[in-house]
PDB file of C-alpha atoms in Angstrom:
ATOM      1  CA  UNK A 138     101.630 104.293  91.192  1.00 57.00           C
ATOM      2  CA  UNK A 139     104.764 104.145  89.180  1.00 43.00           C
ATOM      3  CA  UNK A 140     105.600 103.663  85.529  1.00 41.00           C
ATOM      4  CA  UNK A 141     108.102 101.006  84.576  1.00 38.00           C
ATOM      5  CA  UNK A 142     111.615 101.609  83.372  1.00 38.00           C
ATOM      6  CA  UNK A 143     112.426 100.418  79.825  1.00 38.00           C
ATOM      7  CA  UNK A 144     114.133  97.056  79.630  1.00 37.00           C
ATOM      8  CA  UNK A 145     117.729  96.756  78.489  1.00 36.00           C
ATOM      9  CA  UNK A 146     116.609  95.007  75.292  1.00 36.00           C
ATOM     10  CA  UNK A 147     114.373  97.993  74.511  1.00 39.00           C
ATOM     11  CA  UNK A 148     117.377 100.289  74.713  1.00 37.00           C
ATOM     12  CA  UNK A 149     119.187  98.141  72.136  1.00 35.00           C
ATOM     13  CA  UNK A 150     116.230  98.058  69.746  1.00 39.00           C
ATOM     14  CA  UNK A 151     114.432 101.390  70.163  1.00 40.00           C
ATOM     15  CA  UNK A 152     112.302 100.874  67.071  1.00 39.00           C
ATOM     16  CA  UNK A 153     110.576  97.954  68.788  1.00 42.00           C
ATOM     17  CA  UNK A 154     110.173  99.653  72.168  1.00 43.00           C
ATOM     18  CA  UNK A 155     106.619  99.987  73.425  1.00 43.00           C
ATOM     19  CA  UNK A 156     105.398 103.429  74.512  1.00 44.00           C
ATOM     20  CA  UNK A 157     105.871 104.419  78.142  1.00 46.00           C
ATOM     21  CA  UNK A 158     102.740 103.897  80.235  1.00 49.00           C
ATOM     22  CA  UNK A 159     101.083 106.938  81.846  1.00 50.00           C
ATOM     23  CA  UNK A 160     100.570 107.612  85.570  1.00 51.00           C
ATOM     24  CA  UNK A 161     100.953 104.392  87.446  1.00 51.00           C
ATOM     25  CA  UNK A 162      99.982 102.593  84.291  1.00 50.00           C
ATOM     26  CA  UNK A 163     100.392  98.928  83.597  1.00 47.00           C
ATOM     27  CA  UNK A 164     103.309  97.538  81.582  1.00 48.00           C
ATOM     28  CA  UNK A 165     101.711  96.171  78.399  1.00 52.00           C
ATOM     29  CA  UNK A 166     103.594  92.870  78.489  1.00 63.00           C
ATOM     30  CA  UNK A 167     102.501  91.942  82.012  1.00 88.00           C
ATOM     31  CA  UNK A 168      99.615  89.421  82.000  1.00 95.00           C
ATOM     32  CA  UNK A 169      96.436  90.774  83.567  1.00 96.00           C
ATOM     33  CA  UNK A 170      96.339  87.947  86.093  1.00 97.00           C
ATOM     34  CA  UNK A 171      99.790  88.971  87.336  1.00 97.00           C
ATOM     35  CA  UNK A 172      98.682  92.594  87.631  1.00 97.00           C
ATOM     36  CA  UNK A 173      95.564  91.575  89.537  1.00 97.00           C
ATOM     37  CA  UNK A 174      97.663  89.467  91.904  1.00 98.00           C
ATOM     38  CA  UNK A 175     100.047  92.378  92.460  1.00 98.00           C
ATOM     39  CA  UNK A 176      97.139  94.707  93.252  1.00 98.00           C
ATOM     40  CA  UNK A 177      95.573  92.181  95.636  1.00 98.00           C
ATOM     41  CA  UNK A 178      98.810  91.377  97.453  1.00 98.00           C
ATOM     42  CA  UNK A 179      99.962  94.996  97.521  1.00 98.00           C
ATOM     43  CA  UNK A 180      96.673  96.296  98.932  1.00 98.00           C
ATOM     44  CA  UNK A 181      96.567  93.451 101.457  1.00 98.00           C
ATOM     45  CA  UNK A 182     100.082  94.260 102.606  1.00 98.00           C
ATOM     46  CA  UNK A 183      99.282  97.982 102.833  1.00 98.00           C
ATOM     47  CA  UNK A 184      96.227  97.392 105.030  1.00 98.00           C
ATOM     48  CA  UNK A 185      98.115  94.855 107.138  1.00 98.00           C
ATOM     49  CA  UNK A 186     100.799  97.499 107.722  1.00 98.00           C
ATOM     50  CA  UNK A 187      98.253 100.178 108.660  1.00 98.00           C
ATOM     51  CA  UNK A 188      96.161  97.962 110.931  1.00 98.00           C
ATOM     52  CA  UNK A 189      99.050  95.957 112.390  1.00 98.00           C
ATOM     53  CA  UNK A 190     101.144  99.002 113.259  1.00 98.00           C
ATOM     54  CA  UNK A 191      98.065 100.575 114.853  1.00 97.00           C
ATOM     55  CA  UNK A 192      97.532  97.530 117.064  1.00 98.00           C
ATOM     56  CA  UNK A 193     101.219  97.395 117.970  1.00 98.00           C
ATOM     57  CA  UNK A 194     101.257 101.094 118.822  1.00 97.00           C
ATOM     58  CA  UNK A 195      98.274 100.847 121.168  1.00 97.00           C
ATOM     59  CA  UNK A 196      99.895  97.902 122.942  1.00 96.00           C
ATOM     60  CA  UNK A 197     103.129  99.831 123.494  1.00 97.00           C
ATOM     61  CA  UNK A 198     101.819 103.235 124.584  1.00 97.00           C
ATOM     62  CA  UNK A 199      98.656 105.006 125.691  1.00 96.00           C
ATOM     63  CA  UNK A 200      99.841 108.304 124.203  1.00 97.00           C
ATOM     64  CA  UNK A 201      97.602 108.931 121.183  1.00 96.00           C
ATOM     65  CA  UNK A 202     100.196 111.190 119.523  1.00 97.00           C
ATOM     66  CA  UNK A 203     102.829 108.454 119.762  1.00 97.00           C
ATOM     67  CA  UNK A 204     100.323 105.907 118.476  1.00 97.00           C
ATOM     68  CA  UNK A 205      99.651 108.029 115.400  1.00 97.00           C
ATOM     69  CA  UNK A 206     103.375 108.664 114.916  1.00 97.00           C
ATOM     70  CA  UNK A 207     104.114 104.935 114.972  1.00 97.00           C
ATOM     71  CA  UNK A 208     101.187 104.204 112.650  1.00 98.00           C
ATOM     72  CA  UNK A 209     102.144 106.873 110.119  1.00 98.00           C
ATOM     73  CA  UNK A 210     105.855 106.005 110.178  1.00 98.00           C
ATOM     74  CA  UNK A 211     105.194 102.335 109.473  1.00 98.00           C
ATOM     75  CA  UNK A 212     102.807 103.280 106.667  1.00 98.00           C
ATOM     76  CA  UNK A 213     105.351 105.605 105.024  1.00 98.00           C
ATOM     77  CA  UNK A 214     108.077 102.979 104.916  1.00 98.00           C
ATOM     78  CA  UNK A 215     105.753 100.134 103.973  1.00 98.00           C
ATOM     79  CA  UNK A 216     104.001 102.018 101.185  1.00 98.00           C
ATOM     80  CA  UNK A 217     107.286 103.185  99.681  1.00 98.00           C
ATOM     81  CA  UNK A 218     108.590  99.615  99.559  1.00 98.00           C
ATOM     82  CA  UNK A 219     105.372  98.272  98.041  1.00 98.00           C
ATOM     83  CA  UNK A 220     105.320 100.901  95.284  1.00 98.00           C
ATOM     84  CA  UNK A 221     108.974 100.240  94.436  1.00 97.00           C
ATOM     85  CA  UNK A 222     108.421  96.480  94.394  1.00 97.00           C
ATOM     86  CA  UNK A 223     105.086  96.169  92.583  1.00 97.00           C
ATOM     87  CA  UNK A 224     105.048  99.315  90.478  1.00 95.00           C
ATOM     88  CA  UNK A 225     106.799  97.570  87.559  1.00 95.00           C
ATOM     89  CA  UNK A 226     104.104  94.864  87.592  1.00 96.00           C
ATOM     90  CA  UNK A 227     100.749  96.603  88.038  1.00 95.00           C
ATOM     91  CA  UNK A 228     101.559 100.273  88.453  1.00 94.00           C
ATOM     92  CA  UNK A 229     101.042  99.866  92.225  1.00 96.00           C
ATOM     93  CA  UNK A 230      97.675 101.575  92.409  1.00 97.00           C
ATOM     94  CA  UNK A 231      96.392  99.757  95.534  1.00 98.00           C
ATOM     95  CA  UNK A 232      93.574 102.290  95.367  1.00 98.00           C
ATOM     96  CA  UNK A 233      90.309 102.322  93.351  1.00 98.00           C
ATOM     97  CA  UNK A 234      90.404 106.137  93.272  1.00 98.00           C
ATOM     98  CA  UNK A 235      93.728 106.026  91.405  1.00 97.00           C
ATOM     99  CA  UNK A 236      92.502 103.276  89.078  1.00 97.00           C
ATOM    100  CA  UNK A 237      89.292 105.186  88.311  1.00 97.00           C
ATOM    101  CA  UNK A 238      91.292 108.339  87.640  1.00 96.00           C
ATOM    102  CA  UNK A 239      93.492 106.391  85.215  1.00 95.00           C
ATOM    103  CA  UNK A 240      90.449 104.953  83.460  1.00 96.00           C
ATOM    104  CA  UNK A 241      88.966 108.436  83.106  1.00 94.00           C
ATOM    105  CA  UNK A 242      92.259 109.735  81.727  1.00 90.00           C
ATOM    106  CA  UNK A 243      92.283 106.925  79.152  1.00 89.00           C
ATOM    107  CA  UNK A 244      88.714 107.776  78.122  1.00 86.00           C
ATOM    108  CA  UNK A 245      89.825 111.363  77.526  1.00 77.00           C
ATOM    109  CA  UNK A 246      92.514 110.215  75.137  1.00 73.00           C
ATOM    110  CA  UNK A 247      95.448 109.851  77.528  1.00 70.00           C
ATOM    111  CA  UNK A 248      97.257 106.787  78.809  1.00 75.00           C
ATOM    112  CA  UNK A 249      95.607 104.680  81.478  1.00 84.00           C
ATOM    113  CA  UNK A 250      93.723 101.489  82.204  1.00 91.00           C
ATOM    114  CA  UNK A 251      90.925 100.030  80.097  1.00 93.00           C
ATOM    115  CA  UNK A 252      87.414  99.250  81.331  1.00 95.00           C
ATOM    116  CA  UNK A 253      88.378  95.560  81.482  1.00 95.00           C
ATOM    117  CA  UNK A 254      91.429  96.319  83.606  1.00 95.00           C
ATOM    118  CA  UNK A 255      89.320  98.568  85.834  1.00 96.00           C
ATOM    119  CA  UNK A 256      86.860  95.719  86.359  1.00 97.00           C
ATOM    120  CA  UNK A 257      89.720  93.454  87.472  1.00 97.00           C
ATOM    121  CA  UNK A 258      91.782  95.928  89.495  1.00 98.00           C
ATOM    122  CA  UNK A 259      89.055  97.287  91.773  1.00 98.00           C
ATOM    123  CA  UNK A 260      87.723  93.927  93.068  1.00 98.00           C
ATOM    124  CA  UNK A 261      91.313  92.771  93.572  1.00 98.00           C
ATOM    125  CA  UNK A 262      92.074  95.867  95.641  1.00 98.00           C
ATOM    126  CA  UNK A 263      88.954  95.518  97.796  1.00 98.00           C
ATOM    127  CA  UNK A 264      89.520  91.796  98.342  1.00 98.00           C
ATOM    128  CA  UNK A 265      93.145  92.471  99.257  1.00 98.00           C
ATOM    129  CA  UNK A 266      92.179  95.205 101.703  1.00 98.00           C
ATOM    130  CA  UNK A 267      89.762  92.934 103.562  1.00 98.00           C
ATOM    131  CA  UNK A 268      92.319  90.117 103.621  1.00 98.00           C
ATOM    132  CA  UNK A 269      94.984  92.494 104.942  1.00 98.00           C
ATOM    133  CA  UNK A 270      92.800  93.613 107.855  1.00 98.00           C
ATOM    134  CA  UNK A 271      91.977  90.000 108.756  1.00 98.00           C
ATOM    135  CA  UNK A 272      95.665  89.045 108.535  1.00 98.00           C
ATOM    136  CA  UNK A 273      96.712  91.874 110.850  1.00 98.00           C
ATOM    137  CA  UNK A 274      94.056  90.892 113.398  1.00 98.00           C
ATOM    138  CA  UNK A 275      95.215  87.268 113.214  1.00 98.00           C
ATOM    139  CA  UNK A 276      98.859  88.220 113.821  1.00 98.00           C
ATOM    140  CA  UNK A 277      97.957  90.120 116.984  1.00 97.00           C
ATOM    141  CA  UNK A 278      95.419  87.650 118.358  1.00 97.00           C
ATOM    142  CA  UNK A 279      92.422  89.883 117.678  1.00 96.00           C
ATOM    143  CA  UNK A 280      89.070  88.555 116.470  1.00 96.00           C
ATOM    144  CA  UNK A 281      89.504  87.874 112.755  1.00 96.00           C
ATOM    145  CA  UNK A 282      86.441  89.929 111.854  1.00 96.00           C
ATOM    146  CA  UNK A 283      84.972  92.426 114.276  1.00 95.00           C
ATOM    147  CA  UNK A 284      83.209  95.468 112.875  1.00 97.00           C
ATOM    148  CA  UNK A 285      84.865  98.683 113.955  1.00 97.00           C
ATOM    149  CA  UNK A 286      83.034 100.950 116.402  1.00 96.00           C
ATOM    150  CA  UNK A 287      85.172 103.976 115.448  1.00 96.00           C
ATOM    151  CA  UNK A 288      82.685 106.498 114.093  1.00 97.00           C
ATOM    152  CA  UNK A 289      84.198 108.867 111.547  1.00 97.00           C
ATOM    153  CA  UNK A 290      81.087 110.562 110.171  1.00 95.00           C
ATOM    154  CA  UNK A 291      81.735 114.171 111.246  1.00 97.00           C
ATOM    155  CA  UNK A 292      81.684 116.757 108.460  1.00 97.00           C
ATOM    156  CA  UNK A 293      85.211 117.973 109.147  1.00 98.00           C
ATOM    157  CA  UNK A 294      86.524 114.420 108.707  1.00 98.00           C
ATOM    158  CA  UNK A 295      84.714 114.107 105.382  1.00 98.00           C
ATOM    159  CA  UNK A 296      86.299 117.364 104.229  1.00 98.00           C
ATOM    160  CA  UNK A 297      89.663 115.939 105.257  1.00 98.00           C
ATOM    161  CA  UNK A 298      89.106 112.977 102.925  1.00 98.00           C
ATOM    162  CA  UNK A 299      88.354 115.275  99.986  1.00 98.00           C
ATOM    163  CA  UNK A 300      91.583 117.176 100.629  1.00 98.00           C
ATOM    164  CA  UNK A 301      93.682 114.041 101.196  1.00 98.00           C
ATOM    165  CA  UNK A 302      92.471 112.285  98.037  1.00 98.00           C
ATOM    166  CA  UNK A 303      92.651 115.382  95.838  1.00 98.00           C
ATOM    167  CA  UNK A 304      96.252 115.904  96.924  1.00 98.00           C
ATOM    168  CA  UNK A 305      97.154 112.292  96.230  1.00 98.00           C
ATOM    169  CA  UNK A 306      95.703 112.375  92.706  1.00 98.00           C
ATOM    170  CA  UNK A 307      97.338 115.736  92.017  1.00 98.00           C
ATOM    171  CA  UNK A 308     100.692 114.336  93.123  1.00 98.00           C
ATOM    172  CA  UNK A 309     100.569 111.107  91.111  1.00 97.00           C
ATOM    173  CA  UNK A 310      99.261 112.602  87.886  1.00 96.00           C
ATOM    174  CA  UNK A 311     101.380 115.717  88.290  1.00 96.00           C
ATOM    175  CA  UNK A 312     104.478 113.542  88.494  1.00 96.00           C
ATOM    176  CA  UNK A 313     103.315 111.755  85.353  1.00 93.00           C
ATOM    177  CA  UNK A 314     102.718 115.001  83.454  1.00 92.00           C
ATOM    178  CA  UNK A 315     106.227 116.204  84.330  1.00 93.00           C
ATOM    179  CA  UNK A 316     107.903 112.855  83.589  1.00 93.00           C
ATOM    180  CA  UNK A 317     109.021 112.319  87.196  1.00 95.00           C
ATOM    181  CA  UNK A 318     107.194 109.123  88.118  1.00 92.00           C
ATOM    182  CA  UNK A 319     110.530 107.612  89.119  1.00 94.00           C
ATOM    183  CA  UNK A 320     110.137 109.605  92.339  1.00 96.00           C
ATOM    184  CA  UNK A 321     106.710 108.095  93.102  1.00 96.00           C
ATOM    185  CA  UNK A 322     107.814 105.600  95.803  1.00 97.00           C
ATOM    186  CA  UNK A 323     109.310 108.385  97.908  1.00 97.00           C
ATOM    187  CA  UNK A 324     106.900 111.156  96.930  1.00 97.00           C
ATOM    188  CA  UNK A 325     103.642 109.221  97.403  1.00 98.00           C
ATOM    189  CA  UNK A 326     104.751 107.618 100.669  1.00 97.00           C
ATOM    190  CA  UNK A 327     105.935 110.991 101.977  1.00 98.00           C
ATOM    191  CA  UNK A 328     102.648 112.654 101.049  1.00 98.00           C
ATOM    192  CA  UNK A 329     100.593 109.984 102.827  1.00 98.00           C
ATOM    193  CA  UNK A 330     102.810 110.308 105.891  1.00 97.00           C
ATOM    194  CA  UNK A 331     102.301 114.069 105.951  1.00 98.00           C
ATOM    195  CA  UNK A 332      98.566 113.745 105.295  1.00 98.00           C
ATOM    196  CA  UNK A 333      98.207 111.526 108.376  1.00 98.00           C
ATOM    197  CA  UNK A 334      99.005 114.667 110.333  1.00 98.00           C
ATOM    198  CA  UNK A 335      97.648 117.617 108.368  1.00 98.00           C
ATOM    199  CA  UNK A 336      94.210 116.180 107.526  1.00 98.00           C
ATOM    200  CA  UNK A 337      91.470 115.742 110.125  1.00 97.00           C
ATOM    201  CA  UNK A 338      90.658 112.241 108.857  1.00 97.00           C
ATOM    202  CA  UNK A 339      94.272 110.981 109.057  1.00 96.00           C
ATOM    203  CA  UNK A 340      94.139 110.491 105.287  1.00 96.00           C
ATOM    204  CA  UNK A 341      92.507 107.229 104.315  1.00 97.00           C
ATOM    205  CA  UNK A 342      92.335 108.581 100.709  1.00 97.00           C
ATOM    206  CA  UNK A 343      91.542 105.098  99.422  1.00 98.00           C
ATOM    207  CA  UNK A 344      88.119 103.405  99.040  1.00 98.00           C
ATOM    208  CA  UNK A 345      89.545  99.867  99.248  1.00 98.00           C
ATOM    209  CA  UNK A 346      91.551 100.605 102.382  1.00 98.00           C
ATOM    210  CA  UNK A 347      88.471 102.256 103.890  1.00 98.00           C
ATOM    211  CA  UNK A 348      86.396  99.105 103.317  1.00 98.00           C
ATOM    212  CA  UNK A 349      89.152  96.883 104.714  1.00 98.00           C
ATOM    213  CA  UNK A 350      89.565  98.959 107.866  1.00 98.00           C
ATOM    214  CA  UNK A 351      85.865  98.502 108.682  1.00 98.00           C
ATOM    215  CA  UNK A 352      86.626  94.829 109.397  1.00 98.00           C
ATOM    216  CA  UNK A 353      88.821  95.538 112.427  1.00 97.00           C
ATOM    217  CA  UNK A 354      87.760  97.108 115.713  1.00 97.00           C
ATOM    218  CA  UNK A 355      91.226  98.440 116.471  1.00 96.00           C
ATOM    219  CA  UNK A 356      93.108 101.757 116.335  1.00 96.00           C
ATOM    220  CA  UNK A 357      92.918 102.061 112.539  1.00 96.00           C
ATOM    221  CA  UNK A 358      89.311 100.937 112.185  1.00 97.00           C
ATOM    222  CA  UNK A 359      86.318 102.808 110.799  1.00 98.00           C
ATOM    223  CA  UNK A 360      82.685 102.033 111.573  1.00 98.00           C
ATOM    224  CA  UNK A 361      80.828 100.460 108.630  1.00 98.00           C
ATOM    225  CA  UNK A 362      78.249 103.262 108.854  1.00 98.00           C
ATOM    226  CA  UNK A 363      81.028 105.783 108.151  1.00 98.00           C
ATOM    227  CA  UNK A 364      82.375 103.952 105.094  1.00 98.00           C
ATOM    228  CA  UNK A 365      79.882 105.246 102.462  1.00 98.00           C
ATOM    229  CA  UNK A 366      80.536 108.870 103.396  1.00 98.00           C
ATOM    230  CA  UNK A 367      84.303 108.405 103.308  1.00 98.00           C
ATOM    231  CA  UNK A 368      84.195 106.629  99.935  1.00 98.00           C
ATOM    232  CA  UNK A 369      81.933 109.302  98.447  1.00 98.00           C
ATOM    233  CA  UNK A 370      84.296 112.065  99.592  1.00 98.00           C
ATOM    234  CA  UNK A 371      87.299 110.161  98.245  1.00 98.00           C
ATOM    235  CA  UNK A 372      85.677 109.944  94.814  1.00 98.00           C
ATOM    236  CA  UNK A 373      84.877 113.663  94.930  1.00 98.00           C
ATOM    237  CA  UNK A 374      88.480 114.303  95.948  1.00 98.00           C
ATOM    238  CA  UNK A 375      89.723 112.259  92.993  1.00 98.00           C
ATOM    239  CA  UNK A 376      87.627 114.397  90.634  1.00 98.00           C
ATOM    240  CA  UNK A 377      88.969 117.564  92.246  1.00 98.00           C
ATOM    241  CA  UNK A 378      92.512 116.234  91.917  1.00 98.00           C
ATOM    242  CA  UNK A 379      92.077 115.532  88.205  1.00 97.00           C
ATOM    243  CA  UNK A 380      90.650 119.014  87.681  1.00 97.00           C
ATOM    244  CA  UNK A 381      93.669 120.526  89.434  1.00 97.00           C
ATOM    245  CA  UNK A 382      96.020 118.469  87.262  1.00 96.00           C
ATOM    246  CA  UNK A 383      94.269 119.729  84.126  1.00 94.00           C
ATOM    247  CA  UNK A 384      94.640 123.369  85.230  1.00 96.00           C
ATOM    248  CA  UNK A 385      98.083 123.350  86.845  1.00 96.00           C
ATOM    249  CA  UNK A 386      99.789 121.089  84.323  1.00 93.00           C
ATOM    250  CA  UNK A 387      97.997 122.432  81.260  1.00 86.00           C
ATOM    251  CA  UNK A 388      99.898 121.608  78.110  1.00 77.00           C
ATOM    252  CA  UNK A 389     100.748 124.484  75.787  1.00 67.00           C
ATOM    253  CA  UNK A 390      99.781 124.456  72.136  1.00 61.00           C
ATOM    254  CA  UNK A 391     102.310 123.243  69.606  1.00 54.00           C
ATOM    255  CA  UNK A 392     102.953 124.950  66.289  1.00 50.00           C
ATOM    256  CA  UNK A 393     100.700 122.397  64.587  1.00 51.00           C
ATOM    257  CA  UNK A 394      97.864 123.261  66.958  1.00 54.00           C
ATOM    258  CA  UNK A 395      97.957 127.000  66.181  1.00 55.00           C
ATOM    259  CA  UNK A 396      95.367 128.158  63.640  1.00 53.00           C
ATOM    260  CA  UNK A 397      96.672 129.283  60.287  1.00 52.00           C
ATOM    261  CA  UNK A 398      96.551 133.043  59.647  1.00 48.00           C
TER     262      UNK A 398
END
């Protein structure tokens, strides 16, 4: 979710410097296999943090508010670290909604990922999410794969996913439009932490994470029957977020763009 800083050698030879990537975009010199590995490992770690902290919280207290506080706090810190660490490699998407939004932006003439990168990123993210859920269950002695029984199909929860995902896309691409992606580790993690509490769905906002959390019947789980609805609302939210970016961060016309009198 972050753009990379220019290397020291680029500062010495500006004429040879490559253009800065756009929102969460991939450094052009990073091999695709390395980016895919970063997306897989990063998404796996994110889901392991979400699921593992949820299991730990339920073992320590029966207070649901404290359980959610522990879960959200761990996610905030973990996500911030992962974005800071892996952003320079893959852009730290960890989220098919973000990757799809980048691909759409590239198709519209902006910076972003190619169709080939999209085809590599998304499977890596989903695979990582499933692996992360299994890893968390293994660490806490839970069945490695046990479908969640936590139904999340209510309409108000689906609306919460639209809001959570739209806000996430607006934040990431808004930071990119205003050249402030350096704040992404703190800003994105803070937003997700807040969205745990102000959205009815506790802000999954991520199709890959949603799929992964179906594999664990613990605090953070989601019933497989609820997954399609959540993913559909997340994709709608991503579209809404991009529309908001286009309106709020509309670029003004330059002198060259103005029609001659």
